[in-house]
PDB file of C-alpha atoms in Angstrom:
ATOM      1  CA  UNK A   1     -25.363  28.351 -66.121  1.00 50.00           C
ATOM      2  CA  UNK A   2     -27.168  30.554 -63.505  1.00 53.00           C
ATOM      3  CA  UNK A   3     -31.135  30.837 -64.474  1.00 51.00           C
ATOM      4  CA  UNK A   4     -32.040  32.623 -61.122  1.00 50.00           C
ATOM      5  CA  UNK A   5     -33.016  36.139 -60.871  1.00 50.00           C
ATOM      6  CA  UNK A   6     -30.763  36.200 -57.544  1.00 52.00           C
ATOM      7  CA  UNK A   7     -27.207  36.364 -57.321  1.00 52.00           C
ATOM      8  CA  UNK A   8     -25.053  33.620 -56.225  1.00 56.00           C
ATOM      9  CA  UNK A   9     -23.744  34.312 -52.589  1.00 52.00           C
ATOM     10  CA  UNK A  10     -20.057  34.715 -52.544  1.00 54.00           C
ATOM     11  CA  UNK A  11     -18.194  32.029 -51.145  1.00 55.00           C
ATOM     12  CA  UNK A  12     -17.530  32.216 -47.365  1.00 52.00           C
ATOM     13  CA  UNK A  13     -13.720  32.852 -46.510  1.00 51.00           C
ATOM     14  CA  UNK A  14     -11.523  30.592 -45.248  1.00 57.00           C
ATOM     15  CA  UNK A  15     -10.568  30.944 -41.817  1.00 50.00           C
ATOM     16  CA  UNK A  16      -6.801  31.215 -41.737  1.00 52.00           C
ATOM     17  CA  UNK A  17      -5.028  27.711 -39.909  1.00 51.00           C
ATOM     18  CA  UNK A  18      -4.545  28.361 -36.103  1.00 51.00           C
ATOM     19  CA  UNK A  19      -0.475  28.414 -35.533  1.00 53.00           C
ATOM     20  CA  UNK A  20       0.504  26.551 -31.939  1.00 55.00           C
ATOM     21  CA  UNK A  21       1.035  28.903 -29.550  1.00 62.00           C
ATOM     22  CA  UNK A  22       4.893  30.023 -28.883  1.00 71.00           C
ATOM     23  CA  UNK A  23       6.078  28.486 -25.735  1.00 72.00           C
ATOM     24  CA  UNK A  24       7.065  31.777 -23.087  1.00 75.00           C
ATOM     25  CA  UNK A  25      10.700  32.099 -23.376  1.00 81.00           C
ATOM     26  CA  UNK A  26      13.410  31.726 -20.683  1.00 80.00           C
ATOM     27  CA  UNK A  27      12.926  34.759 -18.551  1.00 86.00           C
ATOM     28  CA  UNK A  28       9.355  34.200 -18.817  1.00 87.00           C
ATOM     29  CA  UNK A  29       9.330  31.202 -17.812  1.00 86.00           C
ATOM     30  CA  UNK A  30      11.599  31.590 -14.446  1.00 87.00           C
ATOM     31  CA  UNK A  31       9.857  34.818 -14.109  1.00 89.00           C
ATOM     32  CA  UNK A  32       6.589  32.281 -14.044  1.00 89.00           C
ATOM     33  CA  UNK A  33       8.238  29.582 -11.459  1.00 87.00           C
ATOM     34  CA  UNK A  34       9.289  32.095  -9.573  1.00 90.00           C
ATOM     35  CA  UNK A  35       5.435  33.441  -9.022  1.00 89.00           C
ATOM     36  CA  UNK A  36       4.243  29.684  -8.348  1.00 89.00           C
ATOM     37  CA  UNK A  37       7.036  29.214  -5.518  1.00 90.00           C
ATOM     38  CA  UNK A  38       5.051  31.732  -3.833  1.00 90.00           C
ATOM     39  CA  UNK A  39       2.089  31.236  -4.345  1.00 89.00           C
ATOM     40  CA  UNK A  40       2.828  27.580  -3.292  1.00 89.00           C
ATOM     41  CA  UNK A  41       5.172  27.618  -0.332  1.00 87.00           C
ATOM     42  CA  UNK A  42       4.131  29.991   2.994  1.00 88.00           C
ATOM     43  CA  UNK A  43       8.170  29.618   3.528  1.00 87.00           C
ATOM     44  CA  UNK A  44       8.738  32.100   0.452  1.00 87.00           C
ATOM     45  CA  UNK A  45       8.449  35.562   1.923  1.00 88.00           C
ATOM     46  CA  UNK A  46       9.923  37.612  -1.165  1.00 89.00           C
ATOM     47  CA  UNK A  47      11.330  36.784  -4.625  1.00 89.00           C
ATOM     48  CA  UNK A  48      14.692  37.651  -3.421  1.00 90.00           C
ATOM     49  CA  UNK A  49      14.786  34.511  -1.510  1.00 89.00           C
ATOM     50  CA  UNK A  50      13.260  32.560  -4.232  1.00 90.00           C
ATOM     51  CA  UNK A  51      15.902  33.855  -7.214  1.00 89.00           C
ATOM     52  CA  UNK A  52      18.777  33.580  -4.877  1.00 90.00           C
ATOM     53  CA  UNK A  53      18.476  29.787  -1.988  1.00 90.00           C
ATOM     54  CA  UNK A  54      15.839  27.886  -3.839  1.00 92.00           C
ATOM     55  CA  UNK A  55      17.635  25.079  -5.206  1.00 92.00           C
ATOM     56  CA  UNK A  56      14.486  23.502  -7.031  1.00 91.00           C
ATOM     57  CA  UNK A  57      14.216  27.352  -8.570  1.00 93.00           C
ATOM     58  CA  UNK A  58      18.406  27.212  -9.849  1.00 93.00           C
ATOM     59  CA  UNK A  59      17.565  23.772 -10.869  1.00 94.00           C
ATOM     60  CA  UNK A  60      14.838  24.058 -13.336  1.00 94.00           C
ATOM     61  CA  UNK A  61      16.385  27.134 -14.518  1.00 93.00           C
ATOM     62  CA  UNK A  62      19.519  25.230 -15.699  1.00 94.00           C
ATOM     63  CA  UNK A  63      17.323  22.776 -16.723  1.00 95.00           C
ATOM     64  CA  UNK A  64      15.614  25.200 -19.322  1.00 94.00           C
ATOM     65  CA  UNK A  65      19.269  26.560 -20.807  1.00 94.00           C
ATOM     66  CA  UNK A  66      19.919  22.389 -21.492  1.00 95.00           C
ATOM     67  CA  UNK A  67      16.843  21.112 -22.390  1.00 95.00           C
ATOM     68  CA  UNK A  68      16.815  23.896 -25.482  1.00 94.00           C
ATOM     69  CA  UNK A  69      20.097  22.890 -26.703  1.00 95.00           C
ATOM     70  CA  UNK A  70      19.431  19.462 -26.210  1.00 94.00           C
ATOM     71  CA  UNK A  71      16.820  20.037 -28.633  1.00 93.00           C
ATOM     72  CA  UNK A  72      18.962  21.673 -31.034  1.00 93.00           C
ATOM     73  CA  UNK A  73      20.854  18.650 -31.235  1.00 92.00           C
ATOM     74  CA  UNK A  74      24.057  19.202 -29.096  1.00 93.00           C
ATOM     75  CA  UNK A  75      24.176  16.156 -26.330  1.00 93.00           C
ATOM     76  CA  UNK A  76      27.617  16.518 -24.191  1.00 96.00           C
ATOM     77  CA  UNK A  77      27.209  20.818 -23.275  1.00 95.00           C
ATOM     78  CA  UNK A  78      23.592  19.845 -21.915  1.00 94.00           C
ATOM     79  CA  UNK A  79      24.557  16.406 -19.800  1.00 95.00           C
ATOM     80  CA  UNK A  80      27.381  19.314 -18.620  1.00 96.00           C
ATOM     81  CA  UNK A  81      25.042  21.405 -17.356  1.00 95.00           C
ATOM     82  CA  UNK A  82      22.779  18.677 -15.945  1.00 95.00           C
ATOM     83  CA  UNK A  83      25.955  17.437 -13.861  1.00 95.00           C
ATOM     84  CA  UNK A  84      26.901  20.885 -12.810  1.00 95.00           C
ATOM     85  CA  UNK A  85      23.106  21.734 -11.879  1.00 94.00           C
ATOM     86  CA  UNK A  86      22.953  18.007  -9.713  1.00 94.00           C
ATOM     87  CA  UNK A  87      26.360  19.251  -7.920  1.00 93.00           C
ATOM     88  CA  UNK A  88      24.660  22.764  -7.024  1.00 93.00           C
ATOM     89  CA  UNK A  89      21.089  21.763  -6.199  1.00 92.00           C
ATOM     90  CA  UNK A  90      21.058  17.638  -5.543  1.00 92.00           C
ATOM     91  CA  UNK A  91      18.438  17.630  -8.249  1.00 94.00           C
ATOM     92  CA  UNK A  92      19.013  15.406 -11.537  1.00 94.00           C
ATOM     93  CA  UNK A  93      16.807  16.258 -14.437  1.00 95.00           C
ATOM     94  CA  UNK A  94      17.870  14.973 -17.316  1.00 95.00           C
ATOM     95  CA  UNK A  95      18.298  17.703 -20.011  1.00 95.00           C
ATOM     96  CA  UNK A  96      16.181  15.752 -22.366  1.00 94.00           C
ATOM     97  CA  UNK A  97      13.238  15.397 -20.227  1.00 94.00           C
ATOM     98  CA  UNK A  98      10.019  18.022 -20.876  1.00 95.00           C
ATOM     99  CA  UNK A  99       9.493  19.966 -18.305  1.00 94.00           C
ATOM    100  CA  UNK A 100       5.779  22.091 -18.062  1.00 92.00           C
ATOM    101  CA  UNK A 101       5.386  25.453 -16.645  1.00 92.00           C
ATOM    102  CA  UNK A 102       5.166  26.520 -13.384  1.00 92.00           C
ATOM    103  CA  UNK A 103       7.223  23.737 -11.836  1.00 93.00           C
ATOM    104  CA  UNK A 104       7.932  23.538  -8.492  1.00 93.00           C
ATOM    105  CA  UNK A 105      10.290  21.621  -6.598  1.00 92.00           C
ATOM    106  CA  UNK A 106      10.501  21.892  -3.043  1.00 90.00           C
ATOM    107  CA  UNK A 107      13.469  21.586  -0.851  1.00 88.00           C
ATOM    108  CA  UNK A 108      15.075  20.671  -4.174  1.00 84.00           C
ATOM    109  CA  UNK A 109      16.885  17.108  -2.835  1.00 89.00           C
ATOM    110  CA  UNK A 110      17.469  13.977  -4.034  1.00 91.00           C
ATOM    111  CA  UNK A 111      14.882  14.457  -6.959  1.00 94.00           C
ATOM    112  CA  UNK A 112      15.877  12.695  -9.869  1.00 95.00           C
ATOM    113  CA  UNK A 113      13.950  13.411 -13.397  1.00 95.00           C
ATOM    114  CA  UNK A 114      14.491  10.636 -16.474  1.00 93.00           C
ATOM    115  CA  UNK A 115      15.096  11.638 -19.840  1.00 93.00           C
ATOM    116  CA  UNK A 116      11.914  10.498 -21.348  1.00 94.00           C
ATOM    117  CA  UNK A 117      10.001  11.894 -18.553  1.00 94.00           C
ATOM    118  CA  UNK A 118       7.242  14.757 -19.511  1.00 95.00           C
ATOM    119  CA  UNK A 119       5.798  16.656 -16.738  1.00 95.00           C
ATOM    120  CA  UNK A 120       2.784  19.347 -17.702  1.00 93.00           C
ATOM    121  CA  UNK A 121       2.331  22.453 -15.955  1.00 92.00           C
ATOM    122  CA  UNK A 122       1.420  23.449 -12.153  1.00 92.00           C
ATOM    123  CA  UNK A 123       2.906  20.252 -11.012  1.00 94.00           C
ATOM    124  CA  UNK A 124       4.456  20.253  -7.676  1.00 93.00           C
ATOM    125  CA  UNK A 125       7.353  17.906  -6.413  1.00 94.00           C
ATOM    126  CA  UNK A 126       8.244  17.319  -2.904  1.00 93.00           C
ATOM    127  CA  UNK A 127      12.186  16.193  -2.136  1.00 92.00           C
ATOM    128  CA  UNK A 128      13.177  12.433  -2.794  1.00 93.00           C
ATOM    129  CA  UNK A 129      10.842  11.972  -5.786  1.00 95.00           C
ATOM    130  CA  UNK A 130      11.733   9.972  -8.317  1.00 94.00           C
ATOM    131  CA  UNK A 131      10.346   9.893 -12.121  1.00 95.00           C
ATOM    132  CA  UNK A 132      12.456   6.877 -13.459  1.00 93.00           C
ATOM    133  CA  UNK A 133      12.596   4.219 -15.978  1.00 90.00           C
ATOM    134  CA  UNK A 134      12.305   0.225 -16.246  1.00 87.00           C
ATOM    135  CA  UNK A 135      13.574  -0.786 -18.915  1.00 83.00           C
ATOM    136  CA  UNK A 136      17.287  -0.775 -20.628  1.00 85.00           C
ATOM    137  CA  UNK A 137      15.639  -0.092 -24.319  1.00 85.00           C
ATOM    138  CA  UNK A 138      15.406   2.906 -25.733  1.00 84.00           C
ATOM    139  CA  UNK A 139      12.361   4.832 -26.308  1.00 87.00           C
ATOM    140  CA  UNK A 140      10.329   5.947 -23.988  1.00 92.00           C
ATOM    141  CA  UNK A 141      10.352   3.981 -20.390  1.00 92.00           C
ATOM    142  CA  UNK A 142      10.081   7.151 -18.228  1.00 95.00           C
ATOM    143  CA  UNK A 143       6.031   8.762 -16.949  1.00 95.00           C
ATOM    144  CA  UNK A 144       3.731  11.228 -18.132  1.00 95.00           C
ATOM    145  CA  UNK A 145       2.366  13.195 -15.754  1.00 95.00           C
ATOM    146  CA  UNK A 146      -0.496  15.413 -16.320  1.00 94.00           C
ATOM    147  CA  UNK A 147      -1.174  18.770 -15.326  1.00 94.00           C
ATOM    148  CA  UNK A 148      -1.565  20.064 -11.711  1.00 93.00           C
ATOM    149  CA  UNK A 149       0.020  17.060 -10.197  1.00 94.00           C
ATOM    150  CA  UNK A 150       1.253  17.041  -6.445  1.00 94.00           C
ATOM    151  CA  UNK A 151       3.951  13.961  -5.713  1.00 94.00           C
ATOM    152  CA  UNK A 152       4.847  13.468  -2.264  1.00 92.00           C
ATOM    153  CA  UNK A 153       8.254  13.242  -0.402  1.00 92.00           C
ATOM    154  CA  UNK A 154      10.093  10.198  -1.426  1.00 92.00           C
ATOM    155  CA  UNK A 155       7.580   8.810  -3.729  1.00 94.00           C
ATOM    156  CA  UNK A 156       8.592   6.596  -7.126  1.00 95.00           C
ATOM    157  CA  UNK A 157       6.779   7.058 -10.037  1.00 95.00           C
ATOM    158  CA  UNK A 158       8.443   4.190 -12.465  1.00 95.00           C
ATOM    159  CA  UNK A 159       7.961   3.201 -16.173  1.00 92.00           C
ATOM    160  CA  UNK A 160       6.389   4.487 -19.220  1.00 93.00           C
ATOM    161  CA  UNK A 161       3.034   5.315 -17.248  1.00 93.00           C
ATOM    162  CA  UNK A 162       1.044   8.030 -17.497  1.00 94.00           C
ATOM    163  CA  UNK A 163      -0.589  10.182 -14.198  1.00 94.00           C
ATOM    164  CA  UNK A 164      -3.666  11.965 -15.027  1.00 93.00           C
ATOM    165  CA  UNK A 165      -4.213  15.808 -14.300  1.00 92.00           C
ATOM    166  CA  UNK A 166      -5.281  17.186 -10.380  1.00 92.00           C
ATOM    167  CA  UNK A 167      -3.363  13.171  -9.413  1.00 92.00           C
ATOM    168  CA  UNK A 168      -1.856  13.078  -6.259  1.00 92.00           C
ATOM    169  CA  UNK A 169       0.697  10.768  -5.316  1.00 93.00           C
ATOM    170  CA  UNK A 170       1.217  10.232  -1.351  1.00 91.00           C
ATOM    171  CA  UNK A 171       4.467  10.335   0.535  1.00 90.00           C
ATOM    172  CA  UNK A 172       7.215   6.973  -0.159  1.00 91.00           C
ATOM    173  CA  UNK A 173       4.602   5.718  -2.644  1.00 92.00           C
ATOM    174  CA  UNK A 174       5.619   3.348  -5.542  1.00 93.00           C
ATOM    175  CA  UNK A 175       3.666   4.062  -8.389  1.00 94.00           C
ATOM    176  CA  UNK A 176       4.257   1.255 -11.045  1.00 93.00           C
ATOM    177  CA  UNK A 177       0.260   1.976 -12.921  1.00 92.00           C
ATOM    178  CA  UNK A 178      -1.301   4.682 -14.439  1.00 93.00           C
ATOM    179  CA  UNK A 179      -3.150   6.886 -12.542  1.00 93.00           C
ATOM    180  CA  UNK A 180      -6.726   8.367 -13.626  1.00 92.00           C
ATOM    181  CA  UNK A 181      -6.932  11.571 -12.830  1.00 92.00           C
ATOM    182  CA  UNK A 182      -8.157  13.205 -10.147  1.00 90.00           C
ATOM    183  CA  UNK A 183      -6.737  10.185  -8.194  1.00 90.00           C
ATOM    184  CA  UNK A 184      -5.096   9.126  -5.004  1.00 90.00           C
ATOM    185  CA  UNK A 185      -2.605   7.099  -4.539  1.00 91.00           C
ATOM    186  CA  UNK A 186      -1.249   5.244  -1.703  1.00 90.00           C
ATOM    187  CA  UNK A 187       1.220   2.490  -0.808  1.00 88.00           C
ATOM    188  CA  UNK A 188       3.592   0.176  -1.946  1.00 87.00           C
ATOM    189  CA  UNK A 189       2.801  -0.199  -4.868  1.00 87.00           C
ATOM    190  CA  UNK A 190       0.635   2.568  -5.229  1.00 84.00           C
ATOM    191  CA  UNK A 191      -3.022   1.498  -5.086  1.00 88.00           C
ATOM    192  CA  UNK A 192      -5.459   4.443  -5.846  1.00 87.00           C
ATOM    193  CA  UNK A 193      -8.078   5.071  -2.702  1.00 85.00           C
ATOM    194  CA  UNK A 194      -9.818   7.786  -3.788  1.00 72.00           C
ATOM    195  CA  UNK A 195     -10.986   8.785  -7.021  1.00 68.00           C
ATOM    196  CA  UNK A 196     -11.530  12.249  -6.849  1.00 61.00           C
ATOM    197  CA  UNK A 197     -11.012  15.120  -4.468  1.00 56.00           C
ATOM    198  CA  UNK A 198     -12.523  18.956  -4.744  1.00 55.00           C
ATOM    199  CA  UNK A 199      -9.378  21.347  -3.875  1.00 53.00           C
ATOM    200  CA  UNK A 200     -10.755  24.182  -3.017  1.00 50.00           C
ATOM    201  CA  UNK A 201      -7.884  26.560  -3.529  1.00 49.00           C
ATOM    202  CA  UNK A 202      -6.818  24.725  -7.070  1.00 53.00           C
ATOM    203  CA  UNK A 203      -4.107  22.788  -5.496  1.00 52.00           C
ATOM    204  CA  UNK A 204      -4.407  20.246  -2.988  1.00 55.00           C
ATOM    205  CA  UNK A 205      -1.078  19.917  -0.597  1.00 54.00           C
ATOM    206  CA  UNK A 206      -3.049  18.809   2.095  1.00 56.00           C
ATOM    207  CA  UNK A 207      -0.517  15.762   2.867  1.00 51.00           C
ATOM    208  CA  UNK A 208      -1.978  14.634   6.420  1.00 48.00           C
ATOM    209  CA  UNK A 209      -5.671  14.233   4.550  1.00 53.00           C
ATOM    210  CA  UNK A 210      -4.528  11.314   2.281  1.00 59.00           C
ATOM    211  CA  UNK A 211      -6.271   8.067   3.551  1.00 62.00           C
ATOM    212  CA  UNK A 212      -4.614   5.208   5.270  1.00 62.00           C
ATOM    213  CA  UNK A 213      -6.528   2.152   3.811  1.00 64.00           C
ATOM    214  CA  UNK A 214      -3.964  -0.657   5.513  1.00 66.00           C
ATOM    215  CA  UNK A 215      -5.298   1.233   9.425  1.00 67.00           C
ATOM    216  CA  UNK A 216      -8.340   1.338   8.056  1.00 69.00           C
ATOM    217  CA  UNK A 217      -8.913  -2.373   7.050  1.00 72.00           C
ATOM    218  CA  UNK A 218      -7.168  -3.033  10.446  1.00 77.00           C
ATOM    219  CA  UNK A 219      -9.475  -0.740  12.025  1.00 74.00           C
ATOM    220  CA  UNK A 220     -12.396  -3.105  10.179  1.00 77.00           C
ATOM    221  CA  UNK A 221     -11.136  -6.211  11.366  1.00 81.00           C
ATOM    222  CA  UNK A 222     -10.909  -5.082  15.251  1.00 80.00           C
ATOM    223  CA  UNK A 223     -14.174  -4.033  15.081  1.00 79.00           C
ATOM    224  CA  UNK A 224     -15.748  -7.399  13.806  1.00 80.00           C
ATOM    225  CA  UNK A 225     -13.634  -9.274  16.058  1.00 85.00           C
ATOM    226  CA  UNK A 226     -14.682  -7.166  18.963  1.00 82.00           C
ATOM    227  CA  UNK A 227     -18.848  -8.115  17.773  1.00 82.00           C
ATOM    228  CA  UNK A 228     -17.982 -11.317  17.401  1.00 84.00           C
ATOM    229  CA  UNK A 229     -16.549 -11.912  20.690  1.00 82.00           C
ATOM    230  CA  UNK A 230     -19.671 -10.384  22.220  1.00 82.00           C
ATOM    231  CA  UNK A 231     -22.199 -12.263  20.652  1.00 82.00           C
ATOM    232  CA  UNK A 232     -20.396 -15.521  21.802  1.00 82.00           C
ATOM    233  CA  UNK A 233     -19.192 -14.670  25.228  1.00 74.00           C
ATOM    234  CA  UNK A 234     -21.583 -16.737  27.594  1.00 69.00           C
ATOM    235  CA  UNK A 235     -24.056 -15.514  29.862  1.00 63.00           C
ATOM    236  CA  UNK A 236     -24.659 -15.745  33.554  1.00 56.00           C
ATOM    237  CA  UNK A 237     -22.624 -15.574  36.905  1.00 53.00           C
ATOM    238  CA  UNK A 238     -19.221 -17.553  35.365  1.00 49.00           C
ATOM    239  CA  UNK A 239     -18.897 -14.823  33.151  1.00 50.00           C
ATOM    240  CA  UNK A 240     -17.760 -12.228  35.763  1.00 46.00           C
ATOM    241  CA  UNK A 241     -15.557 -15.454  37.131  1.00 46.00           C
ATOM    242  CA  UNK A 242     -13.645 -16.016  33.710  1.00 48.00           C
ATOM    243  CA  UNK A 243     -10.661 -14.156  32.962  1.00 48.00           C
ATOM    244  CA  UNK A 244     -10.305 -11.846  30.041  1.00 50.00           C
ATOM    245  CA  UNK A 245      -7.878 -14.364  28.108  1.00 48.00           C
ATOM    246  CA  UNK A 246      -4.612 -16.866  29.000  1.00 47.00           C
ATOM    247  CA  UNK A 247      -2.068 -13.895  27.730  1.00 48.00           C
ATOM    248  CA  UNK A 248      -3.340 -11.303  30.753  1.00 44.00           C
ATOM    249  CA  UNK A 249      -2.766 -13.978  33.034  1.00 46.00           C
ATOM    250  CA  UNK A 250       0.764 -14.790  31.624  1.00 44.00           C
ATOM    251  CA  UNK A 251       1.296 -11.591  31.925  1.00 43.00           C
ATOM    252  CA  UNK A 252       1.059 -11.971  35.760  1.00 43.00           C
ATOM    253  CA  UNK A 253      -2.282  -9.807  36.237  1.00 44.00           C
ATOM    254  CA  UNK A 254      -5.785  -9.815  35.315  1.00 46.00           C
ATOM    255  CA  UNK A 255      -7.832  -6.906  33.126  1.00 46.00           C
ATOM    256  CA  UNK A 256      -9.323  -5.092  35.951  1.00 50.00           C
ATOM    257  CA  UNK A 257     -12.726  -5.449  33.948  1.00 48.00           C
ATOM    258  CA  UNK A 258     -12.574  -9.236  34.146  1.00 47.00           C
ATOM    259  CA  UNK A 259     -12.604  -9.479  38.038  1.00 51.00           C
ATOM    260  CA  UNK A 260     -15.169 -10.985  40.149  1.00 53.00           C
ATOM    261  CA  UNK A 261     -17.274  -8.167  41.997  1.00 55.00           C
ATOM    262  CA  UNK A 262     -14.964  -6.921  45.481  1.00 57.00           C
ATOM    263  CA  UNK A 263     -11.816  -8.863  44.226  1.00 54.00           C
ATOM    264  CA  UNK A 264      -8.132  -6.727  44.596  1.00 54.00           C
ATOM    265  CA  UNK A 265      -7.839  -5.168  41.658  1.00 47.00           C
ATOM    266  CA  UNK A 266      -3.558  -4.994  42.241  1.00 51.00           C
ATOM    267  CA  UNK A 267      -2.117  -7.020  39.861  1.00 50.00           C
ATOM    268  CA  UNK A 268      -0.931 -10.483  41.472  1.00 52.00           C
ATOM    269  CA  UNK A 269       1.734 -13.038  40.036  1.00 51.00           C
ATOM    270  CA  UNK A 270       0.177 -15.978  38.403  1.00 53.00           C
ATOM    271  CA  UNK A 271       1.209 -18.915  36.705  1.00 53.00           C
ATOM    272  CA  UNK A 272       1.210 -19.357  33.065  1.00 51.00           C
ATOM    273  CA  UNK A 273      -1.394 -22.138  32.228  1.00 51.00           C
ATOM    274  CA  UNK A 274       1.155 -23.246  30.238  1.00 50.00           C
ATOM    275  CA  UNK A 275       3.394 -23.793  32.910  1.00 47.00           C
ATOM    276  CA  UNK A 276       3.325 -27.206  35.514  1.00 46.00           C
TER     277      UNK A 276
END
């Protein structure tokens, strides 16, 4: 019982359950890759030439019609439009795989998309990739990649692994790891060398920046090699009289920058201290 002179406040209203947003239908959705094809790809002068010769457009398009009646439970009409899209384009995405929006494939050849594969949206393929599996079981064995993604020409993303948003995988990578995000990745297998890079215009395609860290650790080891030599190369007149190493004078000449002061520079024919 209420013994206050003030009423009770009404209970505060429920706020109604948010539904999951609708995914854009299918002329939305083409309508959408369309848009990122040029926004992505200074080749792309009009959308006449993107609706009508770019194969990585036709292909996800198919792609779309399958994947929704895959869903819907029907399995041999959507591998038959998978096989009939590979024939047109040279791109094989399985119908079962999930596919983000705006996807772009470029070129469109030789890319080959698992079934268990999930790709999120602004991701960007270059020709050759492959997302693919390593395992025979079923389930998933095929990667997650995250959103805003930018894979390289002839890179191999393979296994159940997951590649985090704004990742970038370089050119003939193999990718067998996850991959934070924000990351570079580089090599066979992929090892990441940077963790994080600004792109300035929200994607970064910027292909000849990715770092080189094999040149570089050769790059390293010249260097030290080059000190070391210095600080153990001897002092004095029989310095300018020793020759740069045994290979220059295999080769039948000497470094001009090893010769005694007023010698001929012209290379002459020497013996191999090897030789007798």
């Amino acid at each position: 019982m209420n013994t206050s002179l003030t009423p009770p406040l009404p209970e505060p209203a429920q706020a109604p359950a948010a539904t999951p947003a609708q995914p854009p239908g299918w002329w939305a959705s083409l309508r959408a890759d369309v848009d990122c094809v040029l926004a992505r790809d200074p080749a792309a002068r009009n959308r006449l030439e993107v609706w009508t010769i770019y194969p990585g457009v036709h292909a996800v398009a198919w792609h779309r019609v399958a994947h929704a009646l895959w869903q819907r439970g029907w399995r041999y009409l959507p591998r038959w439009m998978a096989f009939v899209a590979r024939a047109l384009t040279q791109v094989d995405i399985h119908p079962g795989a999930r596919i983000g929006q705006r996807f772009f494939i470029d070129h469109g050849a030789g890319v080959v998309i698992g079934e268990t594969a999930e790709i999120g949206d602004d991701v960007t393929l270059y020709h050759g990739v492959t997302l693919g599996g390593t395992t025979w079981r079923a389930g998933k064995r095929h990667p997650t990649l995250g959103h805003r993604v930018v894979v390289g020409a002839g890179a191999k993303i393979l296994g159940a692994i997951e590649v985090g948003d704004d990742a970038r995988i370089a050119a003939n990578s193999v990718v067998i790891e996850p991959v934070p995000a924000g990351a570079t990745v580089v090599g066979i297998p992929g090892r990441v060398v940077a963790r994080r890079r600004d792109a300035p215009h929200g994607f970064d395609l910027n292909h000849h920046l990715i770092p080189d860290p094999l040149g570089k650790a050769v790059s390293c080891l010249l260097d030290r090699v080059a000190r070391l030599e210095a600080a153990s190369a001897p002092t004095g007149p029989a310095q300018a009289q020793r020759p740069d190493s045994a290979c220059a004078r295999c080769d039948g000449a000497q470094l001009p920058h090893t010769l005694p002061p007023g010698a001929d520079s012209q290379p002459r024919p020497q013996p191999c201290p090897t030789e007798e």
